[in-house]
């Protein structure tokens, strides 16, 4: 039996245990940077496999090591661990027991897959030359992102530059399939907070007011120029406002309006330029109308770039593992992901794991109250990642 066949059969043999692990994590979700029980549980599972080289990183994260029989290259495999402030609506036996908190982004599946991967690699470590770093990373969902904290840790910095591999579940992709995108894959993300100040009062006497609602309306419309007129048509950009608060009444104009939104793109220089232009635009519109506008920017993650050589190699390896019909090419995606931080400094490959199943009715999107996965994806989630790790160590 060659190494690939060994991995396949071990993934099949071990997967029931890791379906249970995923369900445990799903039932006990914890918010970003509060993953204390999750961290303790994962540590216990790693120790049960036999892994003892486990360092704590970023307070609630873990960096574990599996050494092969001989010295060689090193590869890092990453899973995130945090859940979201969402009330789960699924009526399943493993639904969240922590009301208002839910693994609606599949990070439970990422962690369970990496544990399965760890158990497989531990089992075949005599066949490996080199070492594997298993990174269980907290706080993916919340800026500044756990990745940026992990990267400040000595245990991580001591590794130097090395290939990073990560995966994310994708309900739009049927279970059994995985997808790769070479080069720029996911967008940078900045959070925008605008406060428009005017002078409120009785709606029947506009001549004595400075109407912040009208100013806000102009700002919302005008700001789209950033995407439609100022951005190059060749650079994808998105500006979306999802929260507008003008807390007056039918005949009361409020003193101020709050707007929150997000700006996303794939180009570092344009990102900086766009945010400067936005600030100038919103402040001058507000001033021109007699009010003022303050723009606060919470700088989020950079764009995620998949190394072209590594990604091509990983895609070829995935074809060996799953067959060409199960490995698809992906378009760049405007979602953001803090794995991007690693990708700016290391050759990286972040790919998507199909978890959708129309026949079973599993199709809800990420970050929804009814998000779930087809758990058959876990066998691939763990097995394929083990195979990609082996391929990185130059073994076949
Ligand atoms: Zn998410
Ligand atoms: Zn996620």
Short mmCIF file of C-alpha atoms and ligand atoms in Angstrom, two decimals:
data_model
loop_
_atom_site.label_atom_id
_atom_site.label_comp_id
_atom_site.label_asym_id
_atom_site.label_seq_id
_atom_site.Cartn_x
_atom_site.Cartn_y
_atom_site.Cartn_z
CA UNK A 1 0.00 0.00 0.00
CA UNK A 2 1.49 3.39 -0.94
CA UNK A 3 1.25 6.46 1.27
CA UNK A 4 -1.80 7.88 -0.51
CA UNK A 5 -3.72 4.62 -0.14
CA UNK A 6 -2.70 4.43 3.51
CA UNK A 7 -4.02 7.96 4.12
CA UNK A 8 -7.29 7.18 2.34
CA UNK A 9 -7.93 4.05 4.34
CA UNK A 10 -6.95 5.68 7.66
CA UNK A 11 -9.27 8.65 6.92
CA UNK A 12 -12.11 6.21 6.31
CA UNK A 13 -11.29 4.22 9.44
CA UNK A 14 -10.91 7.19 11.82
CA UNK A 15 -13.64 9.52 10.50
CA UNK A 16 -16.51 8.40 12.82
CA UNK A 17 -14.46 9.53 15.83
CA UNK A 18 -14.01 12.97 14.24
CA UNK A 19 -17.66 13.34 13.31
CA UNK A 20 -18.20 13.04 17.07
CA UNK A 21 -15.45 15.63 17.65
CA UNK A 22 -17.14 18.02 15.20
CA UNK A 23 -20.48 17.52 16.94
CA UNK A 24 -18.92 18.19 20.35
CA UNK A 25 -17.40 21.43 19.04
CA UNK A 26 -20.67 22.36 17.31
CA UNK A 27 -22.63 21.87 20.53
CA UNK A 28 -20.16 23.91 22.54
CA UNK A 29 -19.31 26.97 20.43
CA UNK A 30 -17.30 29.86 21.85
CA UNK A 31 -16.94 33.41 20.53
CA UNK A 32 -13.72 34.81 19.10
CA UNK A 33 -10.82 35.00 21.58
CA UNK A 34 -12.89 33.20 24.22
CA UNK A 35 -12.16 29.67 22.94
CA UNK A 36 -10.87 28.41 26.32
CA UNK A 37 -12.88 25.19 26.50
CA UNK A 38 -12.39 24.58 22.77
CA UNK A 39 -8.64 24.96 23.24
CA UNK A 40 -8.57 22.59 26.24
CA UNK A 41 -10.66 20.04 24.35
CA UNK A 42 -8.45 20.15 21.22
CA UNK A 43 -5.34 19.84 23.39
CA UNK A 44 -6.81 16.76 25.07
CA UNK A 45 -7.59 15.24 21.66
CA UNK A 46 -4.06 15.91 20.42
CA UNK A 47 -2.63 14.25 23.53
CA UNK A 48 -4.97 11.28 23.03
CA UNK A 49 -3.43 10.85 19.57
CA UNK A 50 0.00 10.76 21.23
CA UNK A 51 1.18 14.26 20.31
CA UNK A 52 3.06 15.90 23.19
CA UNK A 53 4.84 18.81 21.50
CA UNK A 54 2.07 21.39 21.93
CA UNK A 55 2.69 25.11 22.47
CA UNK A 56 0.07 27.63 23.48
CA UNK A 57 -0.27 30.61 21.11
CA UNK A 58 -2.45 33.74 21.13
CA UNK A 59 -3.96 32.78 24.53
CA UNK A 60 -6.55 30.30 23.22
CA UNK A 61 -4.65 28.83 20.25
CA UNK A 62 -2.34 25.81 19.91
CA UNK A 63 0.70 25.05 17.81
CA UNK A 64 1.48 21.32 17.80
CA UNK A 65 4.27 19.45 16.06
CA UNK A 66 4.54 16.02 14.47
CA UNK A 67 8.10 15.01 13.61
CA UNK A 68 8.70 12.53 10.83
CA UNK A 69 11.27 9.73 11.01
CA UNK A 70 13.95 11.90 9.39
CA UNK A 71 14.75 15.60 9.24
CA UNK A 72 13.41 17.49 6.25
CA UNK A 73 11.11 20.32 5.25
CA UNK A 74 8.37 21.78 7.44
CA UNK A 75 4.80 22.57 6.48
CA UNK A 76 2.12 24.35 8.50
CA UNK A 77 -1.54 23.30 8.49
CA UNK A 78 -4.04 25.74 9.94
CA UNK A 79 -7.59 25.48 11.29
CA UNK A 80 -9.60 28.20 12.98
CA UNK A 81 -11.69 27.58 16.11
CA UNK A 82 -14.12 30.42 16.86
CA UNK A 83 -17.91 30.66 16.50
CA UNK A 84 -20.29 33.53 15.77
CA UNK A 85 -22.90 35.51 17.74
CA UNK A 86 -25.77 33.83 15.89
CA UNK A 87 -28.76 31.92 17.33
CA UNK A 88 -28.85 28.46 15.75
CA UNK A 89 -32.15 27.42 14.17
CA UNK A 90 -31.16 23.89 13.13
CA UNK A 91 -33.18 21.16 14.82
CA UNK A 92 -30.39 18.61 15.02
CA UNK A 93 -29.23 16.51 17.95
CA UNK A 94 -25.89 18.33 17.93
CA UNK A 95 -27.32 21.90 17.84
CA UNK A 96 -25.56 24.58 19.87
CA UNK A 97 -26.03 24.36 23.63
CA UNK A 98 -24.66 27.89 24.01
CA UNK A 99 -27.68 30.06 23.17
CA UNK A 100 -26.90 32.86 20.75
CA UNK A 101 -23.52 31.41 19.78
CA UNK A 102 -23.15 29.15 16.78
CA UNK A 103 -20.52 27.54 14.58
CA UNK A 104 -22.11 29.12 11.51
CA UNK A 105 -18.84 29.42 9.60
CA UNK A 106 -17.78 25.78 9.92
CA UNK A 107 -14.74 26.38 12.11
CA UNK A 108 -15.87 23.32 14.10
CA UNK A 109 -15.42 21.29 10.91
CA UNK A 110 -12.02 22.89 10.25
CA UNK A 111 -10.76 21.96 13.71
CA UNK A 112 -12.23 18.43 13.58
CA UNK A 113 -10.66 17.92 10.13
CA UNK A 114 -7.25 19.07 11.33
CA UNK A 115 -7.49 16.68 14.31
CA UNK A 116 -8.35 13.82 11.95
CA UNK A 117 -5.45 14.90 9.73
CA UNK A 118 -3.18 14.91 12.81
CA UNK A 119 -4.22 11.38 13.77
CA UNK A 120 -3.52 10.13 10.22
CA UNK A 121 -0.12 11.84 10.05
CA UNK A 122 0.81 10.52 13.50
CA UNK A 123 -0.05 7.01 12.32
CA UNK A 124 2.22 7.30 9.23
CA UNK A 125 5.00 9.38 10.78
CA UNK A 126 7.56 6.63 10.07
CA UNK A 127 6.91 7.32 6.36
CA UNK A 128 7.56 11.07 6.69
CA UNK A 129 10.71 13.11 6.27
CA UNK A 130 10.35 16.48 7.92
CA UNK A 131 7.89 17.99 10.32
CA UNK A 132 4.31 19.13 10.37
CA UNK A 133 3.04 22.10 12.36
CA UNK A 134 -0.62 21.98 13.32
CA UNK A 135 -1.98 25.44 14.07
CA UNK A 136 -5.34 25.75 15.81
CA UNK A 137 -5.99 29.46 15.55
CA UNK A 138 -8.48 31.48 17.59
CA UNK A 139 -10.37 34.64 16.67
CA UNK A 140 -10.70 34.45 12.89
CA UNK A 141 -14.03 36.26 12.82
CA UNK A 142 -13.08 39.45 14.62
CA UNK A 143 -10.58 42.17 13.70
CA UNK A 144 -7.58 42.22 14.30
CA UNK A 145 -7.85 38.48 13.64
CA UNK A 146 -6.15 35.70 15.58
CA UNK A 147 -3.67 35.22 12.74
CA UNK A 148 -2.09 38.61 13.43
CA UNK A 149 -1.68 37.64 17.10
CA UNK A 150 -0.25 34.19 16.30
CA UNK A 151 2.33 35.89 14.07
CA UNK A 152 3.62 37.90 17.03
CA UNK A 153 4.33 34.72 19.03
CA UNK A 154 7.92 33.52 19.36
CA UNK A 155 6.89 29.89 18.82
CA UNK A 156 5.49 30.92 15.44
CA UNK A 157 8.26 33.35 14.46
CA UNK A 158 10.90 30.69 15.16
CA UNK A 159 9.47 28.67 12.27
CA UNK A 160 10.67 31.23 9.70
CA UNK A 161 9.10 31.25 6.25
CA UNK A 162 7.33 27.99 5.36
CA UNK A 163 4.36 26.76 3.32
CA UNK A 164 0.97 27.38 4.95
CA UNK A 165 -2.10 25.37 4.04
CA UNK A 166 -5.65 26.08 5.16
CA UNK A 167 -9.15 25.11 4.15
CA UNK A 168 -12.64 26.58 4.47
CA UNK A 169 -15.98 24.83 4.15
CA UNK A 170 -18.18 26.00 1.27
CA UNK A 171 -21.89 25.05 1.12
CA UNK A 172 -22.15 26.17 -2.54
CA UNK A 173 -19.74 23.39 -3.42
CA UNK A 174 -21.18 19.85 -3.27
CA UNK A 175 -19.68 17.46 -0.75
CA UNK A 176 -16.95 15.39 -2.39
CA UNK A 177 -15.47 18.36 -4.22
CA UNK A 178 -12.75 20.86 -3.39
CA UNK A 179 -11.86 24.12 -5.14
CA UNK A 180 -8.64 26.04 -5.73
CA UNK A 181 -7.87 29.55 -6.95
CA UNK A 182 -4.31 30.51 -7.81
CA UNK A 183 -3.11 34.07 -7.04
CA UNK A 184 -5.38 36.67 -5.44
CA UNK A 185 -8.26 34.70 -3.94
CA UNK A 186 -9.97 36.66 -1.14
CA UNK A 187 -10.46 40.38 -0.60
CA UNK A 188 -9.00 42.82 1.88
CA UNK A 189 -11.59 44.13 4.29
CA UNK A 190 -11.98 47.41 6.16
CA UNK A 191 -14.81 48.32 8.49
CA UNK A 192 -16.25 51.81 8.07
CA UNK A 193 -18.01 53.82 10.78
CA UNK A 194 -19.47 57.19 9.78
CA UNK A 195 -21.02 59.75 12.08
CA UNK A 196 -22.86 62.58 10.35
CA UNK A 197 -23.56 65.57 12.51
CA UNK A 198 -26.20 68.18 11.74
CA UNK A 199 -28.74 70.11 13.76
CA UNK A 200 -31.97 68.33 14.57
CA UNK A 201 -35.38 69.70 15.37
CA UNK A 202 -38.97 69.84 14.19
CA UNK A 203 -39.41 68.36 10.73
CA UNK A 204 -41.90 71.10 9.84
CA UNK A 205 -39.20 73.77 10.00
CA UNK A 206 -36.33 72.58 7.80
CA UNK A 207 -35.00 76.14 7.38
CA UNK A 208 -33.79 76.07 10.99
CA UNK A 209 -32.16 72.63 10.75
CA UNK A 210 -29.09 71.00 9.25
CA UNK A 211 -30.60 67.69 8.21
CA UNK A 212 -28.12 64.82 8.81
CA UNK A 213 -30.55 62.33 7.24
CA UNK A 214 -30.39 64.13 3.91
CA UNK A 215 -26.60 64.47 4.20
CA UNK A 216 -26.34 60.72 4.94
CA UNK A 217 -28.51 59.93 1.92
CA UNK A 218 -26.22 61.94 -0.38
CA UNK A 219 -23.16 60.30 1.15
CA UNK A 220 -24.52 56.77 0.63
CA UNK A 221 -25.25 57.44 -3.03
CA UNK A 222 -22.12 59.46 -3.77
CA UNK A 223 -19.79 56.95 -2.08
CA UNK A 224 -20.59 54.38 -4.75
CA UNK A 225 -18.46 56.47 -7.11
CA UNK A 226 -15.56 54.84 -5.34
CA UNK A 227 -16.51 51.58 -7.04
CA UNK A 228 -18.17 52.82 -10.25
CA UNK A 229 -15.89 55.76 -11.22
CA UNK A 230 -12.68 55.76 -9.19
CA UNK A 231 -11.72 52.09 -9.08
CA UNK A 232 -10.14 50.55 -12.14
CA UNK A 233 -12.66 48.21 -13.79
CA UNK A 234 -9.90 45.60 -13.60
CA UNK A 235 -9.70 45.78 -9.81
CA UNK A 236 -12.70 44.26 -8.05
CA UNK A 237 -13.99 46.53 -5.29
CA UNK A 238 -17.05 46.44 -3.08
CA UNK A 239 -18.53 49.14 -0.87
CA UNK A 240 -21.56 48.06 1.14
CA UNK A 241 -23.38 49.84 3.96
CA UNK A 242 -25.40 47.49 6.14
CA UNK A 243 -26.33 49.72 9.06
CA UNK A 244 -27.90 53.16 8.98
CA UNK A 245 -29.26 54.70 12.18
CA UNK A 246 -31.20 57.95 12.07
CA UNK A 247 -33.09 57.78 15.32
CA UNK A 248 -35.63 60.57 14.87
CA UNK A 249 -39.35 60.22 14.33
CA UNK A 250 -42.01 61.12 11.74
CA UNK A 251 -41.68 64.81 12.55
CA UNK A 252 -38.33 64.89 14.35
CA UNK A 253 -35.06 65.25 12.51
CA UNK A 254 -32.23 63.80 14.64
CA UNK A 255 -28.96 65.57 15.38
CA UNK A 256 -26.85 62.78 13.94
CA UNK A 257 -26.86 59.70 11.76
CA UNK A 258 -24.60 56.65 12.04
CA UNK A 259 -23.63 54.52 9.07
CA UNK A 260 -21.60 51.32 9.10
CA UNK A 261 -20.20 49.46 6.15
CA UNK A 262 -17.37 47.54 4.60
CA UNK A 263 -14.89 48.21 1.81
CA UNK A 264 -13.20 45.29 0.05
CA UNK A 265 -10.70 44.99 -2.74
CA UNK A 266 -7.69 43.02 -4.00
CA UNK A 267 -5.05 45.72 -4.37
CA UNK A 268 -2.95 47.12 -1.55
CA UNK A 269 -2.23 50.53 -3.15
CA UNK A 270 -5.84 51.03 -4.31
CA UNK A 271 -7.11 50.03 -0.86
CA UNK A 272 -5.12 52.87 0.73
CA UNK A 273 -6.05 55.35 -1.99
CA UNK A 274 -9.75 54.40 -1.90
CA UNK A 275 -10.04 54.94 1.85
CA UNK A 276 -8.39 58.38 1.56
CA UNK A 277 -10.74 59.33 -1.29
CA UNK A 278 -13.73 58.11 0.70
CA UNK A 279 -12.79 60.26 3.66
CA UNK A 280 -12.41 63.34 1.46
CA UNK A 281 -15.70 62.64 -0.29
CA UNK A 282 -17.81 62.15 2.83
CA UNK A 283 -16.35 65.07 4.76
CA UNK A 284 -16.71 67.49 1.86
CA UNK A 285 -20.29 66.45 1.10
CA UNK A 286 -21.24 66.93 4.74
CA UNK A 287 -19.46 70.28 4.97
CA UNK A 288 -20.95 71.48 1.68
CA UNK A 289 -24.37 70.83 3.18
CA UNK A 290 -23.58 72.65 6.42
CA UNK A 291 -22.89 69.63 8.62
CA UNK A 292 -19.87 67.46 9.33
CA UNK A 293 -18.90 63.84 8.94
CA UNK A 294 -16.37 61.80 10.81
CA UNK A 295 -15.13 58.58 9.24
CA UNK A 296 -13.51 55.99 11.50
CA UNK A 297 -11.87 53.05 9.79
CA UNK A 298 -11.23 49.77 11.52
CA UNK A 299 -8.57 48.31 9.27
CA UNK A 300 -9.27 44.63 8.67
CA UNK A 301 -7.45 41.83 6.92
CA UNK A 302 -5.28 42.21 3.83
CA UNK A 303 -6.19 40.37 0.65
CA UNK A 304 -5.40 36.66 0.55
CA UNK A 305 -2.99 35.55 -2.14
CA UNK A 306 -2.44 31.92 -3.01
CA UNK A 307 1.11 31.16 -4.14
CA UNK A 308 0.84 30.12 -7.79
CA UNK A 309 3.44 27.32 -7.67
CA UNK A 310 2.28 25.87 -4.35
CA UNK A 311 -1.40 26.11 -5.33
CA UNK A 312 -0.78 24.36 -8.64
CA UNK A 313 1.10 21.60 -6.78
CA UNK A 314 -1.68 21.26 -4.20
CA UNK A 315 -4.34 21.18 -6.91
CA UNK A 316 -2.44 18.39 -8.71
CA UNK A 317 -2.12 16.52 -5.42
CA UNK A 318 -5.87 16.94 -4.80
CA UNK A 319 -6.56 15.49 -8.27
CA UNK A 320 -4.43 12.46 -7.33
CA UNK A 321 -6.46 12.08 -4.15
CA UNK A 322 -10.00 12.85 -5.37
CA UNK A 323 -9.92 12.53 -9.16
CA UNK A 324 -10.08 15.44 -11.62
CA UNK A 325 -13.87 15.67 -11.67
CA UNK A 326 -13.88 16.51 -7.96
CA UNK A 327 -11.34 19.31 -8.10
CA UNK A 328 -12.65 22.60 -9.45
CA UNK A 329 -11.19 26.01 -10.27
CA UNK A 330 -12.61 28.89 -8.25
CA UNK A 331 -13.09 32.56 -9.06
CA UNK A 332 -11.71 35.17 -6.64
CA UNK A 333 -14.10 35.67 -3.72
CA UNK A 334 -14.97 39.02 -2.05
CA UNK A 335 -15.15 37.42 1.42
CA UNK A 336 -12.25 38.15 3.78
CA UNK A 337 -10.25 35.74 5.91
CA UNK A 338 -7.39 36.35 8.34
CA UNK A 339 -5.38 33.49 6.77
CA UNK A 340 -4.49 36.39 4.42
CA UNK A 341 -1.91 37.58 6.98
CA UNK A 342 0.06 34.35 6.63
CA UNK A 343 -0.30 34.49 2.84
CA UNK A 344 1.35 37.93 2.71
CA UNK A 345 4.54 36.50 4.28
CA UNK A 346 4.64 32.79 3.32
CA UNK A 347 3.91 30.66 0.25
CA UNK A 348 0.31 29.75 1.00
CA UNK A 349 -2.60 27.75 -0.30
CA UNK A 350 -6.13 28.29 1.01
CA UNK A 351 -8.73 26.08 -0.65
CA UNK A 352 -12.44 25.38 -0.26
CA UNK A 353 -13.97 22.13 0.94
CA UNK A 354 -17.39 21.25 -0.48
CA UNK A 355 -19.94 20.60 2.28
CA UNK A 356 -23.25 21.22 0.48
CA UNK A 357 -25.79 18.53 -0.35
CA UNK A 358 -28.97 19.54 -2.21
CA UNK A 359 -30.60 16.10 -1.67
CA UNK A 360 -30.20 16.38 2.08
CA UNK A 361 -31.30 20.05 1.98
CA UNK A 362 -27.88 21.24 3.15
CA UNK A 363 -27.51 24.51 1.29
CA UNK A 364 -27.67 27.39 3.82
CA UNK A 365 -24.92 29.95 3.43
CA UNK A 366 -22.07 30.72 5.79
CA UNK A 367 -23.04 32.96 8.73
CA UNK A 368 -26.75 32.00 8.59
CA UNK A 369 -28.87 30.52 11.39
CA UNK A 370 -29.44 27.32 9.43
CA UNK A 371 -25.89 26.73 8.24
CA UNK A 372 -24.82 23.07 8.46
CA UNK A 373 -22.48 20.71 6.64
CA UNK A 374 -22.72 17.27 5.14
CA UNK A 375 -20.43 15.49 7.60
CA UNK A 376 -19.19 13.17 4.85
CA UNK A 377 -16.94 16.13 4.01
CA UNK A 378 -14.85 15.49 7.13
CA UNK A 379 -13.20 12.38 5.65
CA UNK A 380 -11.89 14.53 2.80
CA UNK A 381 -11.24 17.50 5.10
CA UNK A 382 -8.83 15.38 7.18
CA UNK A 383 -7.55 12.94 4.59
CA UNK A 384 -6.85 15.36 1.78
CA UNK A 385 -5.05 17.75 4.10
CA UNK A 386 -2.84 14.91 5.34
CA UNK A 387 -2.03 14.05 1.71
CA UNK A 388 -1.25 17.71 0.89
CA UNK A 389 1.09 17.83 3.89
CA UNK A 390 2.88 14.68 2.72
CA UNK A 391 3.25 16.11 -0.80
CA UNK A 392 4.78 19.26 0.70
CA UNK A 393 7.42 17.23 2.44
CA UNK A 394 8.45 15.96 -0.98
CA UNK A 395 7.18 12.42 -0.48
CA UNK A 396 4.86 10.55 -2.77
ZN1 LIG B 1 -16.92 33.47 8.99
ZN1 LIG B 2 -14.76 31.11 8.45
#
